[in-house]
Every structure is written in structure tokens, then in C-alpha cells.
CSV table of C-alpha atoms in Angstrom, one decimal:
chain,number,residue,atom,x,y,z
A,760,MET,CA,-11.2,63.2,65.4
A,761,LYS,CA,-13.6,60.2,65.7
A,762,ASP,CA,-16.1,62.3,67.6
A,763,GLU,CA,-16.1,65.1,65.1
A,764,LEU,CA,-16.4,62.6,62.0
A,765,GLN,CA,-19.5,61.0,63.9
A,766,ASP,CA,-20.9,64.4,64.7
A,767,THR,CA,-20.6,65.2,60.9
A,768,LYS,CA,-22.4,62.2,59.9
A,769,ASP,CA,-25.2,62.6,62.4
A,770,PHE,CA,-25.6,66.2,61.1
A,771,LEU,CA,-25.7,64.9,57.6
A,772,GLN,CA,-28.1,62.3,58.7
A,773,ASP,CA,-30.3,64.8,60.3
A,774,ILE,CA,-30.5,67.0,57.1
A,775,SER,CA,-31.2,64.0,55.1
A,776,ASP,CA,-34.1,63.0,57.3
A,777,GLN,CA,-35.5,66.6,57.1
A,778,ILE,CA,-35.3,66.4,53.4
A,779,HIS,CA,-36.9,62.8,53.4
A,780,TYR,CA,-40.0,64.1,55.5
A,781,PHE,CA,-40.5,67.4,53.9
A,782,VAL,CA,-40.7,65.7,50.6
A,783,ARG,CA,-43.1,62.9,51.8
A,784,ASN,CA,-45.4,65.7,53.4
A,785,ASN,CA,-45.5,68.1,50.5
A,786,VAL,CA,-45.3,66.0,47.3
A,787,PRO,CA,-47.7,63.8,45.7
A,788,ASN,CA,-47.0,60.0,46.4
A,789,ASP,CA,-46.3,59.0,42.8
A,790,PHE,CA,-43.2,61.6,42.9
A,791,VAL,CA,-42.1,61.2,46.7
A,792,LEU,CA,-39.1,58.7,46.1
A,793,ILE,CA,-37.7,60.3,42.9
A,794,CYS,CA,-37.9,63.7,44.5
A,795,GLN,CA,-36.4,62.6,47.8
A,796,ILE,CA,-33.3,60.9,45.7
A,797,ILE,CA,-32.9,64.1,43.7
A,798,LEU,CA,-32.8,66.4,46.6
A,799,LYS,CA,-30.7,64.4,48.8
A,800,PHE,CA,-28.2,64.0,45.6
A,801,LEU,CA,-28.2,67.8,45.1
A,802,PHE,CA,-27.7,68.3,48.8
A,803,LEU,CA,-24.7,66.0,49.0
A,804,ALA,CA,-23.4,67.2,45.8
A,805,GLY,CA,-23.5,70.8,47.0
A,806,VAL,CA,-21.7,70.0,50.2
A,807,VAL,CA,-19.0,68.1,48.5
A,808,TYR,CA,-18.5,71.0,45.8
A,809,LEU,CA,-18.4,73.5,48.7
A,810,LEU,CA,-15.7,71.7,50.4
A,811,ASP,CA,-13.9,71.1,47.2
A,812,PHE,CA,-14.0,74.9,46.4
A,813,ILE,CA,-12.8,76.1,49.8
A,814,PHE,CA,-10.0,73.7,50.2
A,815,LYS,CA,-8.9,74.4,46.6
A,816,ILE,CA,-8.7,78.1,47.4
A,817,LEU,CA,-7.0,77.5,50.8
A,818,VAL,CA,-4.4,75.3,49.3
A,819,ASN,CA,-3.5,77.5,46.4
A,820,THR,CA,-3.5,80.4,48.5
A,821,ILE,CA,-0.9,78.9,50.8
A,822,PHE,CA,1.2,77.8,47.7
A,823,LYS,CA,0.9,81.4,46.3
A,824,TYR,CA,1.7,83.4,49.4
A,825,PHE,CA,3.6,81.2,51.8
A,826,PHE,CA,6.0,79.3,49.4
A,827,ASP,CA,8.9,81.0,47.6
A,828,LYS,CA,8.4,79.1,44.1
A,829,GLU,CA,11.3,80.8,42.4
A,830,LYS,CA,13.6,79.6,45.5
A,831,TYR,CA,12.1,76.2,45.4
A,832,PRO,CA,11.7,75.0,41.8
A,833,ALA,CA,10.0,71.7,43.0
A,834,LEU,CA,7.1,73.6,44.7
A,835,LYS,CA,6.7,75.9,41.4
A,836,SER,CA,6.5,72.8,39.2
A,837,ILE,CA,3.9,71.4,41.6
A,838,TYR,CA,1.9,74.6,41.7
A,839,GLN,CA,2.0,74.9,37.9
A,840,SER,CA,0.8,71.5,37.3
A,841,ARG,CA,-2.3,71.9,39.7
A,842,ILE,CA,-1.6,68.7,41.2
A,843,THR,CA,-2.9,70.1,44.3
A,844,ASN,CA,-6.3,70.4,42.8
A,845,SER,CA,-6.4,66.7,42.2
A,846,ILE,CA,-5.7,66.0,45.8
A,847,VAL,CA,-8.5,68.3,46.7
A,848,HIS,CA,-10.7,66.6,44.4
A,849,LEU,CA,-9.6,63.2,45.9
A,850,GLY,CA,-10.4,64.5,49.4
A,851,ALA,CA,-13.8,65.9,48.5
A,852,LEU,CA,-14.8,62.4,46.9
A,853,SER,CA,-13.6,60.3,49.7
A,854,PHE,CA,-15.8,62.5,51.9
A,855,ALA,CA,-18.7,61.9,49.7
A,856,GLU,CA,-18.1,58.1,49.7
A,857,SER,CA,-17.9,58.2,53.4
A,858,ALA,CA,-21.3,60.5,53.5
A,859,LEU,CA,-23.3,58.5,51.3
A,860,LYS,CA,-24.6,55.9,53.8
A,861,SER,CA,-25.7,58.8,56.2
A,862,VAL,CA,-27.6,60.6,53.4
A,863,PHE,CA,-29.0,57.7,51.6
A,864,TRP,CA,-29.5,55.2,54.3
A,865,ARG,CA,-33.2,55.0,53.7
A,866,HIS,CA,-32.6,54.1,49.9
A,867,PRO,CA,-30.1,51.2,49.7
A,868,LYS,CA,-30.4,50.7,45.8
A,869,SER,CA,-29.5,54.5,45.3
A,870,PHE,CA,-26.6,54.2,47.9
A,871,GLU,CA,-25.2,51.3,45.8
A,872,LEU,CA,-25.4,53.1,42.5
A,873,LEU,CA,-24.1,56.4,43.8
A,874,GLY,CA,-21.3,54.3,45.4
A,875,VAL,CA,-20.3,53.0,42.2
A,876,ILE,CA,-20.5,56.5,40.6
A,877,VAL,CA,-18.2,58.1,43.3
A,878,GLY,CA,-15.8,55.0,43.0
A,879,VAL,CA,-15.5,55.6,39.3
A,880,SER,CA,-14.9,59.4,39.7
A,881,ILE,CA,-12.1,58.7,42.3
A,882,ILE,CA,-10.5,56.5,39.8
A,883,PHE,CA,-10.5,59.4,37.2
A,884,VAL,CA,-9.4,61.7,39.6
A,885,ILE,CA,-6.5,59.4,40.5
A,886,ALA,CA,-5.7,59.1,36.8
A,887,GLY,CA,-5.5,63.0,36.5
A,888,MET,CA,-3.3,63.1,39.7
A,889,LEU,CA,-0.9,60.6,38.0
A,890,PHE,CA,-0.9,62.7,34.6
A,891,ARG,CA,-0.3,65.9,36.6
A,892,ALA,CA,2.3,64.6,38.6
A,893,LEU,CA,4.2,63.6,35.5
A,894,THR,CA,3.6,67.2,34.1
A,895,ALA,CA,5.2,68.4,37.6
A,896,LEU,CA,8.2,66.3,36.9
A,897,ARG,CA,8.5,67.7,33.4
A,898,ASN,CA,7.9,71.3,34.5
A,899,TYR,CA,10.9,70.8,37.2
A,900,PHE,CA,13.4,69.4,34.6
A,901,VAL,CA,12.3,72.4,32.4
A,902,ILE,CA,13.2,74.9,35.3
A,903,LYS,CA,16.6,73.0,35.7
A,904,GLN,CA,17.3,72.9,32.0
A,905,ASP,CA,18.0,69.2,32.1
A,906,PHE,CA,17.1,68.3,28.6
A,907,TYR,CA,18.2,64.7,28.8
A,908,LYS,CA,16.1,63.9,31.8
A,909,ILE,CA,13.2,65.5,30.0
A,910,MET,CA,13.7,62.9,27.2
A,911,ALA,CA,13.9,59.9,29.6
A,912,LEU,CA,10.6,61.4,31.1
A,913,ASN,CA,9.1,61.6,28.0
A,914,ALA,CA,9.5,58.1,27.2
A,915,ILE,CA,8.7,57.0,30.9
A,916,SER,CA,5.6,59.0,31.1
A,917,GLU,CA,4.1,57.9,27.7
A,918,SER,CA,4.5,54.3,28.9
A,919,VAL,CA,3.2,55.1,32.4
A,920,LYS,CA,0.2,56.8,30.9
A,921,ILE,CA,-0.6,53.8,28.7
A,922,PHE,CA,-0.3,51.3,31.4
A,923,GLY,CA,-1.9,53.6,34.0
A,924,ILE,CA,-5.0,53.9,31.8
A,925,PHE,CA,-5.0,50.0,31.4
A,926,ILE,CA,-4.9,49.2,35.0
A,927,LEU,CA,-7.2,52.0,35.8
A,928,THR,CA,-9.6,50.7,33.3
A,929,VAL,CA,-9.5,47.2,34.6
A,930,VAL,CA,-10.3,48.6,38.0
A,931,GLY,CA,-13.1,50.7,36.8
A,932,ILE,CA,-14.6,47.7,35.0
A,933,CYS,CA,-14.3,45.3,38.1
A,934,LEU,CA,-15.9,48.2,40.2
A,935,ILE,CA,-18.9,48.9,37.9
A,936,PHE,CA,-19.6,45.1,37.2
A,937,GLY,CA,-18.4,43.5,40.5
A,938,ILE,CA,-15.8,41.5,38.8
A,939,LYS,CA,-12.8,40.1,40.7
A,940,GLY,CA,-9.6,41.7,39.3
A,941,GLY,CA,-8.0,38.3,39.2
A,942,THR,CA,-10.5,37.0,36.8
A,943,ILE,CA,-9.6,39.8,34.2
A,944,LEU,CA,-6.0,39.5,34.7
A,945,GLY,CA,-6.2,35.9,34.3
A,946,SER,CA,-7.8,36.1,31.0
A,947,LEU,CA,-5.2,38.5,29.8
A,948,GLY,CA,-2.5,35.7,29.9
A,949,ALA,CA,-4.2,34.4,26.8
A,950,ILE,CA,-3.5,37.4,24.5
A,951,THR,CA,0.0,38.5,25.9
A,952,ALA,CA,1.4,37.8,22.6
A,953,VAL,CA,-1.2,39.9,20.8
A,954,LEU,CA,-0.4,42.7,23.5
A,955,VAL,CA,3.1,42.5,22.7
A,956,LEU,CA,2.6,42.7,19.0
A,957,VAL,CA,0.2,45.7,19.4
A,958,PHE,CA,2.8,47.6,22.1
A,959,ARG,CA,5.9,46.9,19.8
A,960,ASP,CA,6.5,50.5,18.9
A,961,THR,CA,5.7,51.5,22.2
A,962,ILE,CA,8.1,49.2,23.9
A,963,LEU,CA,10.9,50.1,21.3
A,964,GLY,CA,10.2,53.8,21.9
A,965,PHE,CA,10.3,53.5,25.7
A,966,VAL,CA,13.8,51.5,25.5
A,967,THR,CA,15.1,54.2,23.0
A,968,GLY,CA,14.1,57.0,25.2
A,969,LEU,CA,16.0,55.6,28.1
A,970,HIS,CA,19.1,55.0,25.9
A,971,VAL,CA,18.9,58.5,24.5
A,972,ALA,CA,18.5,60.0,28.1
A,973,THR,CA,21.3,57.7,29.8
A,974,SER,CA,23.9,58.0,26.9
A,975,LYS,CA,23.2,61.8,26.5
A,976,ASN,CA,24.2,61.7,22.9
A,977,MET,CA,21.3,63.9,21.7
A,978,LYS,CA,18.4,66.2,23.1
A,979,VAL,CA,15.7,68.4,21.8
A,980,GLY,CA,17.1,71.2,20.0
A,981,ASP,CA,20.1,69.3,18.7
A,982,TRP,CA,21.1,69.9,15.2
A,983,ILE,CA,21.4,66.3,13.5
A,984,GLY,CA,21.7,64.8,10.2
A,985,ILE,CA,20.2,61.3,9.3
A,986,PRO,CA,21.9,60.0,6.0
A,987,LYS,CA,19.1,57.2,5.7
A,988,TYR,CA,16.3,59.6,5.1
A,989,ASN,CA,18.5,62.6,3.9
A,990,ILE,CA,17.3,64.7,6.7
A,991,GLU,CA,19.3,67.5,8.3
A,992,GLY,CA,17.7,69.8,11.0
A,993,ASN,CA,17.1,70.4,14.5
A,994,ILE,CA,15.2,67.9,16.9
A,995,ALA,CA,11.9,69.6,17.8
A,996,ASP,CA,10.1,66.8,20.0
A,997,ILE,CA,10.9,63.3,20.9
A,998,SER,CA,8.0,61.5,22.1
A,999,LEU,CA,7.3,57.7,22.8
A,1000,LEU,CA,6.5,56.7,19.2
A,1001,THR,CA,7.6,59.7,17.1
A,1002,THR,CA,10.4,62.1,16.8
A,1003,LYS,CA,9.8,65.4,14.9
A,1004,ILE,CA,12.6,67.2,13.3
A,1005,THR,CA,12.5,70.7,11.9
A,1006,ASN,CA,14.5,70.8,8.6
A,1007,PHE,CA,16.4,73.8,7.3
A,1008,ASP,CA,14.0,74.3,4.6
A,1009,LYS,CA,11.1,75.0,7.2
A,1010,THR,CA,9.7,71.6,6.6
A,1011,VAL,CA,9.0,69.0,9.4
A,1012,SER,CA,9.9,65.4,9.3
A,1013,THR,CA,8.8,62.7,11.5
A,1014,ILE,CA,10.6,59.4,12.1
A,1015,PRO,CA,10.0,56.6,14.5
A,1016,THR,CA,11.7,57.1,17.7
A,1017,TYR,CA,13.2,53.8,17.8
A,1018,ASP,CA,15.2,54.7,14.5
A,1019,LEU,CA,17.4,56.9,17.0
A,1020,LEU,CA,18.7,53.5,18.3
A,1021,THR,CA,18.8,51.6,15.0
A,1022,THR,CA,19.9,54.2,12.4
A,1023,GLU,CA,23.0,56.0,11.8
A,1024,ILE,CA,22.5,59.7,13.2
A,1025,LYS,CA,25.2,62.6,13.1
A,1026,ASN,CA,24.9,64.9,15.8
A,1027,LEU,CA,26.2,68.2,14.6
A,1028,GLN,CA,25.5,70.2,17.8
A,1029,VAL,CA,28.9,69.8,19.5
A,1030,MET,CA,30.3,71.4,16.3
A,1031,SER,CA,27.6,74.3,16.6
A,1032,GLU,CA,28.2,74.7,20.4
A,1033,SER,CA,32.0,75.0,19.9
A,1034,ASN,CA,31.4,77.7,17.0
A,1035,THR,CA,33.6,75.8,14.6
A,1036,ARG,CA,32.5,74.0,11.5
A,1037,ARG,CA,34.5,71.9,9.0
A,1038,ILE,CA,35.7,72.7,5.6
A,1039,LYS,CA,36.3,69.7,3.5
A,1040,LYS,CA,36.3,70.2,0.0
A,1041,SER,CA,38.6,69.5,-3.2
A,1042,ILE,CA,39.8,71.3,-6.2
A,1043,PHE,CA,40.5,68.7,-9.3
A,1044,PHE,CA,43.6,69.7,-11.3
A,1045,ASN,CA,44.4,68.4,-14.8
A,1046,ILE,CA,47.5,66.3,-14.5
A,1047,ASN,CA,48.7,67.4,-17.8
A,1048,SER,CA,49.1,70.9,-16.6
A,1049,PHE,CA,51.7,69.6,-13.8
A,1050,LYS,CA,55.4,70.7,-14.5
A,1051,PHE,CA,58.8,71.0,-12.8
A,1052,LEU,CA,59.5,74.6,-12.2
A,1053,ASN,CA,62.7,76.1,-13.7
A,1054,ASP,CA,64.7,78.9,-12.4
A,1055,GLU,CA,62.7,81.6,-14.3
A,1056,ASP,CA,59.4,80.1,-12.9
A,1057,ILE,CA,60.9,80.1,-9.4
A,1058,GLU,CA,62.0,83.8,-9.7
A,1059,ARG,CA,58.7,85.0,-10.9
A,1060,LEU,CA,56.9,83.1,-8.1
A,1061,LYS,CA,59.1,84.4,-5.4
A,1062,ASP,CA,57.2,87.7,-5.7
A,1063,ILE,CA,54.1,85.9,-3.9
A,1064,ASN,CA,54.7,86.7,-0.2
A,1065,LEU,CA,53.4,83.5,1.4
A,1066,ILE,CA,56.0,81.5,-0.4
A,1067,SER,CA,59.0,83.6,-1.0
A,1068,GLU,CA,61.1,82.5,1.9
A,1069,TYR,CA,59.9,78.7,1.2
A,1070,LEU,CA,61.3,79.1,-2.6
A,1071,GLU,CA,64.4,80.8,-1.5
A,1072,GLY,CA,65.1,78.1,1.0
A,1073,LYS,CA,64.2,75.2,-1.2
A,1074,SER,CA,66.2,76.6,-4.2
A,1075,VAL,CA,69.4,76.8,-2.3
A,1076,GLU,CA,68.7,73.2,-0.7
A,1077,ILE,CA,68.0,71.6,-4.1
A,1078,ARG,CA,70.9,73.5,-5.8
A,1079,ASN,CA,73.3,72.3,-3.1
A,1080,GLU,CA,72.2,68.9,-3.6
A,1081,LYS,CA,72.4,68.9,-7.3
A,1082,GLU,CA,76.2,69.9,-7.2
A,1083,LYS,CA,76.9,66.2,-6.1
A,1084,LEU,CA,75.0,64.6,-8.7
A,1085,ALA,CA,76.1,63.4,-12.3
A,1086,HIS,CA,74.4,65.0,-15.1
A,1087,LYS,CA,73.0,67.7,-12.8
A,1088,ASP,CA,71.9,69.8,-15.9
A,1089,LYS,CA,69.3,67.3,-16.5
A,1090,ILE,CA,66.1,68.8,-14.7
A,1091,VAL,CA,64.7,65.2,-13.7
A,1092,ASN,CA,67.6,64.1,-11.9
A,1093,GLY,CA,67.5,64.7,-8.2
A,1094,ARG,CA,64.8,66.7,-6.3
A,1095,GLN,CA,62.9,69.3,-8.0
A,1096,LEU,CA,59.9,71.8,-7.4
A,1097,THR,CA,56.9,71.2,-9.1
A,1098,ASN,CA,54.1,73.8,-9.7
A,1099,ILE,CA,51.4,71.7,-8.0
A,1100,GLY,CA,53.7,71.0,-4.9
A,1101,VAL,CA,54.3,74.7,-4.6
A,1102,PHE,CA,50.6,75.6,-4.9
A,1103,ARG,CA,49.9,73.0,-2.3
A,1104,TYR,CA,52.2,74.8,0.1
A,1105,TYR,CA,50.7,78.1,-0.9
A,1106,ALA,CA,47.2,76.9,-0.1
A,1107,GLN,CA,48.5,75.6,3.2
A,1108,LYS,CA,50.0,79.0,4.1
A,1109,TYR,CA,46.9,80.8,2.9
A,1110,ILE,CA,44.4,78.8,5.2
A,1111,GLU,CA,47.1,79.1,8.2
A,1112,ASN,CA,46.9,82.8,7.7
A,1113,ASP,CA,43.2,83.3,7.2
A,1114,PRO,CA,41.8,85.0,10.4
A,1115,ASP,CA,38.5,83.2,9.7
A,1116,ILE,CA,40.0,79.7,10.2
A,1117,ASP,CA,40.3,78.3,13.6
A,1118,GLU,CA,44.0,77.9,14.6
A,1119,LYS,CA,43.2,75.2,17.2
A,1120,GLY,CA,41.6,73.0,14.8
A,1121,MET,CA,43.3,70.8,11.9
A,1122,ARG,CA,44.6,72.9,9.0
A,1123,MET,CA,45.7,70.6,6.2
A,1124,VAL,CA,46.0,70.5,2.4
A,1125,ARG,CA,46.4,67.2,0.9
A,1126,GLN,CA,46.2,65.4,-2.4
A,1127,LEU,CA,43.6,62.5,-2.7
A,1128,ASP,CA,43.7,59.6,-5.0
A,1129,ILE,CA,43.8,60.1,-8.7
A,1130,THR,CA,40.5,60.0,-10.5
A,1131,PRO,CA,39.3,60.2,-14.0
A,1132,HIS,CA,38.5,63.8,-13.4
A,1133,GLY,CA,42.1,64.7,-12.3
A,1134,LEU,CA,44.1,64.8,-9.1
A,1135,PRO,CA,41.9,66.4,-6.1
A,1136,LEU,CA,43.7,68.7,-3.9
A,1137,GLU,CA,41.6,68.9,-0.5
A,1138,ILE,CA,41.4,71.7,1.8
A,1139,TYR,CA,40.7,70.4,5.4
A,1140,CYS,CA,40.3,73.1,8.2
A,1141,PHE,CA,37.6,74.5,10.4
A,1142,THR,CA,36.1,77.9,10.4
A,1143,ASN,CA,35.7,79.9,13.6
A,1144,ASP,CA,32.2,80.7,13.0
A,1145,SER,CA,29.4,77.8,12.7
A,1146,LYS,CA,26.5,80.0,11.6
A,1147,TRP,CA,25.6,78.5,8.2
A,1148,GLU,CA,25.7,81.9,6.2
A,1149,ARG,CA,28.8,82.9,7.6
A,1150,PHE,CA,30.4,79.4,7.1
A,1151,GLU,CA,29.4,79.5,3.5
A,1152,GLN,CA,30.9,83.0,2.9
A,1153,ILE,CA,34.1,81.9,4.4
A,1154,GLN,CA,34.3,78.8,2.4
A,1155,ALA,CA,33.6,80.4,-0.8
A,1156,ASP,CA,36.3,83.2,-0.2
A,1157,ILE,CA,38.9,80.7,0.2
A,1158,PHE,CA,38.0,78.6,-3.0
A,1159,ASP,CA,37.3,81.8,-5.0
A,1160,HIS,CA,41.0,82.7,-4.2
A,1161,LEU,CA,42.7,79.4,-4.7
A,1162,LEU,CA,40.8,78.7,-7.8
A,1163,VAL,CA,42.2,82.1,-9.5
A,1164,ALA,CA,45.4,81.8,-7.8
A,1165,SER,CA,46.1,78.5,-9.4
A,1166,LYS,CA,46.6,80.4,-12.7
A,1167,GLU,CA,49.7,81.9,-11.3
A,1168,PHE,CA,51.3,78.4,-11.0
A,1169,ASP,CA,50.2,77.4,-14.6
A,1170,LEU,CA,47.7,75.0,-13.2
A,1171,GLN,CA,44.6,74.0,-15.0
A,1172,VAL,CA,41.3,73.3,-13.2
A,1173,MET,CA,39.3,70.4,-14.6
A,1174,GLN,CA,35.9,71.0,-15.7
A,1175,VAL,CA,33.5,69.4,-18.3
A,1176,THR,CA,33.5,71.0,-21.6
A,1177,LEU,CA,30.2,70.6,-23.6
A,1178,LYS,CA,30.2,69.7,-26.9
A,1179,VAL,CA,28.1,72.1,-29.2
């Protein structure tokens, strides 16, 4: 291997010498030096470009025809990110760095200048390789549909890019100006507090990204609500500094990523994935319309199928209890059926028999605290379809029916009367 490398260097040196003497013998003296340097540079650049081109075709062909990218997602993600191109570029530039002395050994100043240029080029290629490696990881997790790891990678990759660019910039400055890296890093100690202040949002975004990824409480695509900002929609993107949310009105909201860690957030995705959605809504009744039911009222309401058996059983039960009471003819003595109580039972049976209500979820009709607007009767249940349009239809159908049905029980729904 060493012999082959030496043979290559000897070959390049021979070509360089031929260029050197050809220019000296055929170009005026005033232009000899510059023509020699230009032609040698073009020769070396041509050799490096040819090697880069050949190896790029070779490596990509091997990946394309000899590796099953569908079977091995890691190889597919590497191929898509073109990280192999960066490796080829790095190899070609490394060859150029080793070949400089053989080509420009007669021109030491040009050799030093081109050495710096090649060194800086290698730094840029390494930076590109770093970014493409992060892209390859992201592609791999996209193929695997692991969205939580994608979020963690987004937070990490943005931080790695920032600090990677910073470190490579320091190395580039050291290479160009011949400064020791320790000198630059030592001087940075004096402005550490400033750097922390400048990168505050970056650091918070990094920590938030890791927290979201490890806790797995949300991911890109989730339906969330943020009461602080009155936002409800789907997460479109979580980056290091900002999070984009596509609202249901087709607008896009952007919030600081660290707000995901410090702000109350409702994740409604679980509800959506379970294909159920909660109904929690009240009807306000006028308390003055509440009354005990007499025998005539009970007989009339027995024609309602959902409560006929209930009324029959309760009537017999209450009648038997009253036989043991003094002043049994007084309606207020003992237990009595009320129109609001019977209606509450009717509403309970109605939602229990509604095919659009989830049987496995909570189904409840309850009274809330009395307000100046009347007594709230709350319907609490879950629809078996989480799509917004269908949910609104189911909810509207339930309350349309109950609002009208309440008239059968002589109940008055509260509403504001405008004075003309």
C-alpha cells in the first residue's frame, strides 16, 4: 500500500515537473510563475474532481443495486441523505491534501496557501457530513413512524448544528490565521454569561424537546388545545425554538417551544384516536316551573315509552309508603315524583338508548349548582364518533329533542327576554 502511494506521488510529481518545464520554455518570463501555479492547480483540481466523480458513481451504484433499501431502512435512510457523497468528498480532499506537496513542492508559498484552502474545504465537508448524518437519522425514524424520537432528534439536531457550526468556525479560524485553539477557547470564558443569555431560548427548546420525546405526551400531528393562547388545532412542527400549530380555521399559530413545558396544554389526540368525544352541556330550567306530579300528570306521562315502567313502579312504591303516613292526603308528606326529577330520568334513558352514544363511556344526567339563571341540568356522555361535524350533529340532535320534550313535563327553559 505504501509503495502504491509513493508511486502515485512520484507520478504526480513527474506531471508537475513536465508542466513546470513546459511553461518555462514556452511562456514569457513575466508570466511563467503565475502560469505554472494556475496550470498545476487546474491539473490537481481535475484529478481530485475525477476521483470524486468516479468514487461517487461507484458508491451510489453499490447502494442502489447491491443493498435492499426496503428491507434495511437504515441503508435507505443513508442513501436518501446522500451522506455517502460527503464521505467521497472527504476522501478526495484528503487525497488533494496529501498530493499538494508533490505538485507544488517547487512553490512553497502556493503550497501553504492551497493547504489552508483544502483544510477549510475539509471542515465544510465535515459540517455537511454532520448535517446529512442527522438527516439520515430523521429519515430512519420517519420510515419507522417513531414520531416521539423524531421530536427528540429535532431538538438535538438543532442544538448539534448550532454548536457544531460554532466549533467548526473556531477550528477554521485557527487554521486560517494559525491561532491556537486554546487561545480562542480561553477568551470565551470571559463571555460565558453572554453566551448563556443569547442561547437561552435554544437551551430551553432543547430541554423541552427532550422532555416531550421522553414523556411521549404529544407529537407532531396531535390535536391539542392551549387555553393560554386560545389555540386549538394540530401540531404541524416542533423545532428547537418554535412550534407551529395549524388551527381549525386554517390559520397557523407559532408559539415558543419551551411553552410546551411551562404552559397548560390539552392533548385531545387520545380522544380522537379512541373515536369518542365528550358531550358536557347543560340546559337551564326555571325553578318556578318545578312541581309535584299528581295522579293525572303521572297517568299522562305513562304514555312515554322510556319512562312508563319507571312511573308504574315508583307510583306503587310511593302509594305503599303513604299508606303508613298520617295526613297521607297532603301531597307534600312523604316522597313524591316531581316533573324535573322524572324529566332527568327520561333524559338519562334517552342518552342510554341513543345509538350514537358510546356504551362504554360515562352516561350521566346530573343537576349542577343553582345559578341566577336557573337550575342547570347537565348531559355528560361520549359520542362514538370523534369527527367534528358528526359530533356536532349528534350533540345538536340530543339537545333539540330534550329542549322540546321538556314541554311534555311542564318545564320552562330559561332564556333572556328582551324588553322592547
